[in-house]
Amino acid sequence: MKKRTSDILKFIVFIGIGIFFIYWFLLKLDADTKSAIWESITQANYGWIGVAMGINFFALFIRALRWQLLYEPLGLHPKLNNTFGSVMVAYLANLAIPRLGEVLRCATMRTSEKVPIEKSLGTVVTERAVDVTAYFLILAIGVVVMFADMKNWFGEGLAEKFSNWQTIVIILGVIAGIGIAAVWIYVKMRQRLIKHPIIKKVDKILVGCKDGVVSVFHLRRKSAMKFVLYSVLIYLCYMLGSMVTFYAFEETMHLGFKEAFVVYIFGSVGMVISQGGIGAYPTLVQKALALYGISLATGTACGWLMWSNSQIIIIVVGLIYMVYFSLRKKSNTATE
């Protein structure tokens, strides 16, 4: 009951952030600007929006292929249909409650492939670690790419917002220290603690997670090369999806991969700070496009269409697979 209440509160908070961004953005607009935004949306070339949607779908498919590779060192070979379906259900669930998708992703693999949840959880943790590392690498490259266009923003805006960065570093250091101490105590006292039934169960989960986490280091050379290739393709697809969307508007047709790269970085922040990126994603995409002289109306329309086409795929395909796994579970239960 407490966990359900906590999930509901998280959902309310993140949706609230998204609604705030929409309200805050609309509050600043006059009637003429709102009309211009709507006109930009209705006059967009939806053929290019369809192509962008196809690219986003392909990125999700590649993500499923990459996740499938992490099961190989565990001696497991799940079907692509089930890994892809689990990914789609996870994204759909995350639109409702943050991080619920990661748990549901593992649960659907247990239903469809009989894979222990702790094994799947380990591979998901590995995937997330790779994604976070890749994002920070992309962000570092982005800072170099954007520096000429954003030096004033970095110099004035960030300096003011992060004037107390020393405090943040100290807090993060304390959290890291507590985490390291907890791991050290657990390793030293594991044999004594494991005698307790609850600790034993937790230990089993942790061992399973560890197997999944280290799976990436035990990939065969060919699989490791595929893993890297798939990772690069995923992020390229995200950026290409943005670049193709530029072609849907006359004002942004001249923009290329560099601008799409910057839009991806801004948009990714929006996906983190509000539930499913609602409100925040289009707002930040508009801010990114403003760096290149794109009008508020076109930038906003572009941001909303970028956000919408990815969400439509997740909702439609995710719902289809949610029904599929539900029927699969009922069939397995009846057979047993």
Coordinates of C-alpha atoms in Angstrom, one line a residue:
M1 CA 0.0 0.0 0.0
K2 CA 2.9 2.4 0.9
K3 CA 4.6 1.6 -2.4
R4 CA 1.5 2.2 -4.4
T5 CA 1.0 5.6 -2.6
S6 CA 4.6 6.5 -3.3
D7 CA 4.2 5.6 -7.0
I8 CA 1.0 7.7 -7.2
L9 CA 2.8 10.6 -5.6
K10 CA 5.7 10.3 -8.0
F11 CA 3.3 10.3 -10.9
I12 CA 1.5 13.4 -9.6
V13 CA 4.8 15.3 -9.1
F14 CA 6.2 14.5 -12.6
I15 CA 3.0 15.2 -14.4
G16 CA 2.7 18.4 -12.3
I17 CA 6.1 19.5 -13.6
G18 CA 5.0 18.8 -17.2
I19 CA 1.8 20.8 -16.7
F20 CA 3.7 23.6 -15.1
F21 CA 6.0 23.9 -18.1
I22 CA 3.0 24.0 -20.5
Y23 CA 1.3 26.6 -18.3
W24 CA 4.5 28.7 -17.8
F25 CA 5.1 28.6 -21.6
L26 CA 1.5 29.5 -22.6
L27 CA 1.3 32.3 -20.0
K28 CA 4.0 34.2 -21.9
L29 CA 2.3 34.0 -25.3
D30 CA -0.2 36.4 -26.7
A31 CA -3.1 35.3 -28.9
D32 CA -1.2 36.0 -32.2
T33 CA 1.8 33.9 -31.2
K34 CA -0.5 31.0 -30.1
S35 CA -2.3 31.2 -33.5
A36 CA 1.1 31.2 -35.3
I37 CA 2.2 28.1 -33.4
W38 CA -1.1 26.3 -34.3
E39 CA -0.7 27.4 -37.9
S40 CA 2.9 26.0 -38.0
I41 CA 1.6 22.6 -36.7
T42 CA -1.2 22.4 -39.2
Q43 CA 1.0 23.4 -42.2
A44 CA 3.8 21.0 -41.4
N45 CA 4.7 18.4 -44.0
Y46 CA 3.5 15.2 -42.3
G47 CA 5.2 13.0 -44.8
W48 CA 8.5 13.9 -43.1
I49 CA 6.9 13.5 -39.7
G50 CA 6.0 9.9 -40.8
V51 CA 9.6 9.3 -41.8
A52 CA 10.8 10.6 -38.4
M53 CA 8.3 8.3 -36.7
G54 CA 9.7 5.3 -38.6
I55 CA 13.2 6.2 -37.5
N56 CA 12.1 6.4 -33.9
F57 CA 10.4 3.0 -34.2
F58 CA 13.7 1.6 -35.6
A59 CA 15.6 3.0 -32.6
L60 CA 13.3 1.1 -30.3
F61 CA 13.8 -2.1 -32.3
I62 CA 17.6 -1.7 -32.2
R63 CA 17.3 -1.2 -28.4
A64 CA 15.6 -4.6 -28.1
L65 CA 18.3 -6.2 -30.2
R66 CA 21.0 -4.7 -28.0
W67 CA 19.2 -5.9 -24.8
Q68 CA 18.9 -9.4 -26.3
L69 CA 22.8 -9.6 -26.5
L70 CA 23.2 -9.2 -22.8
Y71 CA 21.4 -12.5 -22.1
E72 CA 23.9 -14.5 -24.1
P73 CA 26.6 -14.7 -21.4
L74 CA 23.8 -15.9 -19.0
G75 CA 23.1 -18.8 -21.3
L76 CA 19.7 -17.4 -22.2
H77 CA 18.4 -16.7 -25.7
P78 CA 15.1 -14.9 -25.5
K79 CA 13.0 -14.4 -28.7
L80 CA 13.3 -10.9 -30.3
N81 CA 9.5 -10.6 -30.3
N82 CA 9.5 -10.9 -26.5
T83 CA 12.4 -8.6 -25.9
F84 CA 11.0 -5.9 -28.2
G85 CA 7.6 -6.3 -26.6
S86 CA 9.1 -5.9 -23.1
V87 CA 10.9 -2.7 -24.1
M88 CA 7.7 -1.2 -25.5
V89 CA 5.7 -2.1 -22.4
A90 CA 8.4 -0.6 -20.2
Y91 CA 8.3 2.7 -22.1
L92 CA 4.5 2.7 -21.9
A93 CA 4.6 2.0 -18.1
N94 CA 7.2 4.8 -17.6
L95 CA 4.7 7.3 -19.1
A96 CA 2.5 6.5 -16.1
I97 CA 4.9 6.0 -13.2
P98 CA 8.6 6.7 -13.3
R99 CA 10.8 3.6 -13.3
L100 CA 7.8 1.2 -13.2
G101 CA 8.7 0.2 -16.7
E102 CA 12.0 -1.3 -15.6
V103 CA 10.2 -3.7 -13.2
L104 CA 7.5 -4.5 -15.7
R105 CA 10.1 -5.2 -18.4
C106 CA 11.6 -7.9 -16.2
A107 CA 8.2 -9.3 -15.3
T108 CA 7.2 -9.7 -18.9
M109 CA 10.4 -11.5 -19.6
R110 CA 9.6 -13.9 -16.8
T111 CA 6.1 -14.4 -18.2
S112 CA 7.2 -14.9 -21.8
E113 CA 10.7 -16.5 -21.5
K114 CA 10.8 -17.9 -17.9
V115 CA 13.8 -15.6 -17.2
P116 CA 14.3 -15.0 -13.5
I117 CA 13.5 -11.4 -12.6
E118 CA 16.9 -10.8 -10.9
K119 CA 18.7 -11.9 -14.1
S120 CA 16.8 -9.5 -16.3
L121 CA 17.1 -6.7 -13.7
G122 CA 20.9 -7.0 -13.9
T123 CA 20.9 -6.6 -17.7
V124 CA 18.6 -3.6 -17.4
V125 CA 21.0 -2.0 -14.9
T126 CA 23.8 -2.6 -17.3
E127 CA 21.8 -1.0 -20.1
R128 CA 21.0 2.0 -18.0
A129 CA 24.7 2.4 -17.0
V130 CA 25.7 2.3 -20.7
D131 CA 23.0 4.8 -21.6
V132 CA 24.1 7.2 -18.8
T133 CA 27.8 6.9 -19.8
A134 CA 26.9 7.5 -23.5
Y135 CA 24.7 10.5 -22.7
F136 CA 27.5 12.2 -20.7
L137 CA 29.9 11.5 -23.5
I138 CA 27.4 13.0 -26.0
L139 CA 26.9 16.0 -23.6
A140 CA 30.7 16.6 -23.4
I141 CA 30.9 16.6 -27.2
G142 CA 27.8 18.8 -27.3
V143 CA 29.4 21.4 -25.0
V144 CA 32.3 21.7 -27.5
V145 CA 29.9 21.8 -30.5
M146 CA 27.5 24.4 -28.8
F147 CA 30.2 26.6 -27.2
A148 CA 30.3 29.2 -29.9
D149 CA 26.5 29.5 -30.0
M150 CA 26.0 29.3 -26.2
K151 CA 28.9 31.1 -24.6
N152 CA 26.7 33.8 -23.2
W153 CA 24.2 31.3 -21.9
F154 CA 26.9 29.3 -20.2
G155 CA 28.7 32.4 -18.9
E156 CA 25.7 34.1 -17.3
G157 CA 22.8 31.6 -16.9
L158 CA 24.8 28.6 -15.6
A159 CA 27.1 30.6 -13.4
E160 CA 24.1 32.0 -11.6
K161 CA 22.3 28.7 -11.2
F162 CA 25.2 26.7 -10.1
S163 CA 27.0 29.2 -7.9
N164 CA 26.8 26.7 -5.0
W165 CA 28.4 23.8 -6.9
Q166 CA 30.8 23.1 -4.1
T167 CA 27.8 22.2 -1.8
I168 CA 26.5 19.8 -4.5
V169 CA 29.9 18.1 -4.8
I170 CA 30.1 17.6 -1.0
I171 CA 26.6 16.1 -0.9
L172 CA 27.3 13.7 -3.8
G173 CA 30.6 12.8 -2.1
V174 CA 28.8 11.9 1.2
I175 CA 26.2 9.8 -0.6
A176 CA 29.0 8.0 -2.5
G177 CA 30.9 7.4 0.7
I178 CA 27.8 5.9 2.5
G179 CA 27.2 3.7 -0.5
I180 CA 30.8 2.4 -0.5
A181 CA 30.7 1.8 3.2
A182 CA 27.5 -0.1 3.0
V183 CA 28.9 -2.4 0.2
W184 CA 32.1 -3.0 2.3
I185 CA 30.1 -3.9 5.4
Y186 CA 27.9 -6.3 3.4
V187 CA 30.9 -8.0 1.8
K188 CA 32.7 -8.4 5.1
M189 CA 29.6 -9.7 7.0
R190 CA 27.9 -11.6 4.2
Q191 CA 28.4 -15.1 5.5
R192 CA 26.9 -14.2 8.9
L193 CA 24.0 -12.1 7.5
I194 CA 23.0 -14.6 4.8
K195 CA 21.7 -17.0 7.5
H196 CA 18.7 -14.8 7.9
P197 CA 15.9 -15.8 5.5
I198 CA 15.2 -12.2 4.3
I199 CA 18.9 -11.4 3.9
K200 CA 19.3 -14.7 2.0
K201 CA 16.5 -13.7 -0.4
V202 CA 18.0 -10.3 -0.9
D203 CA 21.4 -11.8 -1.5
K204 CA 20.0 -14.1 -4.2
I205 CA 18.6 -11.0 -6.0
L206 CA 21.9 -9.2 -5.7
V207 CA 23.8 -12.1 -7.1
G208 CA 21.4 -12.4 -10.0
C209 CA 21.7 -8.7 -10.6
K210 CA 25.5 -9.0 -10.5
D211 CA 25.4 -11.7 -13.2
G212 CA 23.3 -9.5 -15.4
V213 CA 25.4 -6.4 -14.8
V214 CA 28.7 -8.1 -15.6
S215 CA 27.2 -9.8 -18.7
V216 CA 28.4 -7.0 -20.9
F217 CA 32.0 -7.8 -20.0
H218 CA 31.5 -11.5 -21.0
L219 CA 30.2 -10.9 -24.5
R220 CA 31.9 -12.7 -27.3
R221 CA 34.0 -10.4 -29.6
K222 CA 31.4 -10.5 -32.3
S223 CA 28.6 -9.8 -29.9
A224 CA 30.6 -7.0 -28.2
M225 CA 31.0 -5.3 -31.6
K226 CA 27.3 -5.6 -32.2
F227 CA 26.6 -4.1 -28.8
V228 CA 28.7 -1.0 -29.6
L229 CA 27.2 -0.8 -33.1
Y230 CA 23.7 -1.0 -31.8
S231 CA 24.4 1.7 -29.1
V232 CA 25.8 4.1 -31.8
L233 CA 22.8 3.4 -34.0
I234 CA 20.3 4.1 -31.3
Y235 CA 21.6 7.6 -30.7
L236 CA 22.1 8.3 -34.4
C237 CA 18.4 7.4 -34.9
Y238 CA 17.4 9.9 -32.2
M239 CA 19.3 12.6 -33.9
L240 CA 18.3 11.7 -37.4
G241 CA 14.6 11.7 -36.3
S242 CA 15.1 15.3 -35.2
M243 CA 16.9 16.2 -38.4
V244 CA 14.2 14.7 -40.6
T245 CA 11.5 16.6 -38.6
F246 CA 13.3 19.9 -39.6
Y247 CA 12.3 19.1 -43.2
A248 CA 8.7 19.3 -42.2
F249 CA 9.0 23.1 -41.8
E250 CA 10.1 25.6 -44.4
E251 CA 11.9 27.7 -41.7
T252 CA 14.0 24.8 -40.4
M253 CA 14.7 23.0 -43.7
H254 CA 18.3 24.4 -43.8
L255 CA 19.2 22.9 -40.4
G256 CA 21.4 19.8 -40.4
F257 CA 23.0 17.2 -38.1
K258 CA 24.8 19.7 -35.9
E259 CA 21.5 21.4 -34.9
A260 CA 19.8 18.0 -34.5
F261 CA 22.6 17.0 -32.2
V262 CA 22.0 20.1 -30.0
V263 CA 18.2 19.5 -30.1
Y264 CA 18.7 15.9 -28.9
I265 CA 20.8 17.1 -25.9
F266 CA 18.2 19.7 -24.9
G267 CA 15.3 17.4 -25.4
S268 CA 16.9 14.6 -23.4
V269 CA 16.9 17.0 -20.4
G270 CA 13.2 17.6 -20.9
M271 CA 12.5 13.8 -20.9
V272 CA 14.1 13.6 -17.4
I273 CA 12.6 16.5 -15.6
S274 CA 8.9 15.9 -16.5
Q275 CA 6.8 12.8 -16.8
G276 CA 7.4 11.5 -20.3
G277 CA 8.9 14.9 -21.3
I278 CA 5.4 16.5 -21.4
G279 CA 5.7 20.2 -21.6
A280 CA 9.4 20.3 -20.8
Y281 CA 10.6 18.5 -24.0
P282 CA 8.9 20.9 -26.5
T283 CA 9.9 23.9 -24.5
L284 CA 13.6 23.0 -24.4
V285 CA 13.6 22.0 -28.1
Q286 CA 12.2 25.5 -28.9
K287 CA 15.0 27.0 -26.7
A288 CA 17.6 25.0 -28.6
L289 CA 16.2 26.0 -32.0
A290 CA 16.1 29.7 -30.9
L291 CA 20.0 29.5 -30.8
Y292 CA 19.8 29.2 -34.6
G293 CA 17.4 32.0 -35.2
I294 CA 14.2 29.8 -35.5
S295 CA 11.0 31.7 -34.5
L296 CA 9.1 30.8 -31.4
A297 CA 6.1 29.5 -33.4
T298 CA 8.1 27.1 -35.6
G299 CA 10.4 26.0 -32.8
T300 CA 7.5 25.2 -30.5
A301 CA 5.6 23.4 -33.3
C302 CA 8.7 21.4 -34.1
G303 CA 9.2 20.4 -30.5
W304 CA 5.6 19.3 -30.0
L305 CA 5.7 17.2 -33.2
M306 CA 9.0 15.6 -32.2
W307 CA 7.6 14.7 -28.8
S308 CA 4.3 13.5 -30.2
N309 CA 5.5 11.1 -32.8
S310 CA 7.7 9.2 -30.3
Q311 CA 4.8 9.0 -27.8
I312 CA 2.3 7.8 -30.3
I313 CA 4.6 4.8 -31.2
I314 CA 5.1 4.0 -27.5
I315 CA 1.4 4.2 -26.6
V316 CA 0.1 2.2 -29.6
V317 CA 2.7 -0.5 -29.8
G318 CA 3.0 -0.6 -26.0
L319 CA -0.7 -1.2 -25.5
I320 CA -0.7 -4.0 -28.2
Y321 CA 2.1 -5.8 -26.4
M322 CA 0.6 -5.3 -23.0
V323 CA -2.5 -7.1 -24.2
Y324 CA -0.2 -9.8 -25.8
F325 CA 1.7 -10.5 -22.6
S326 CA -1.6 -10.4 -20.5
L327 CA -3.1 -13.1 -22.8
R328 CA 0.2 -15.0 -22.7
K329 CA 0.2 -15.0 -18.9
K330 CA -3.4 -16.3 -18.7
S331 CA -2.5 -19.0 -21.2
N332 CA 0.5 -20.1 -19.1
T333 CA -1.5 -20.1 -15.9
A334 CA -4.2 -22.2 -17.5
T335 CA -1.6 -24.7 -18.8
E336 CA 0.0 -25.0 -15.4

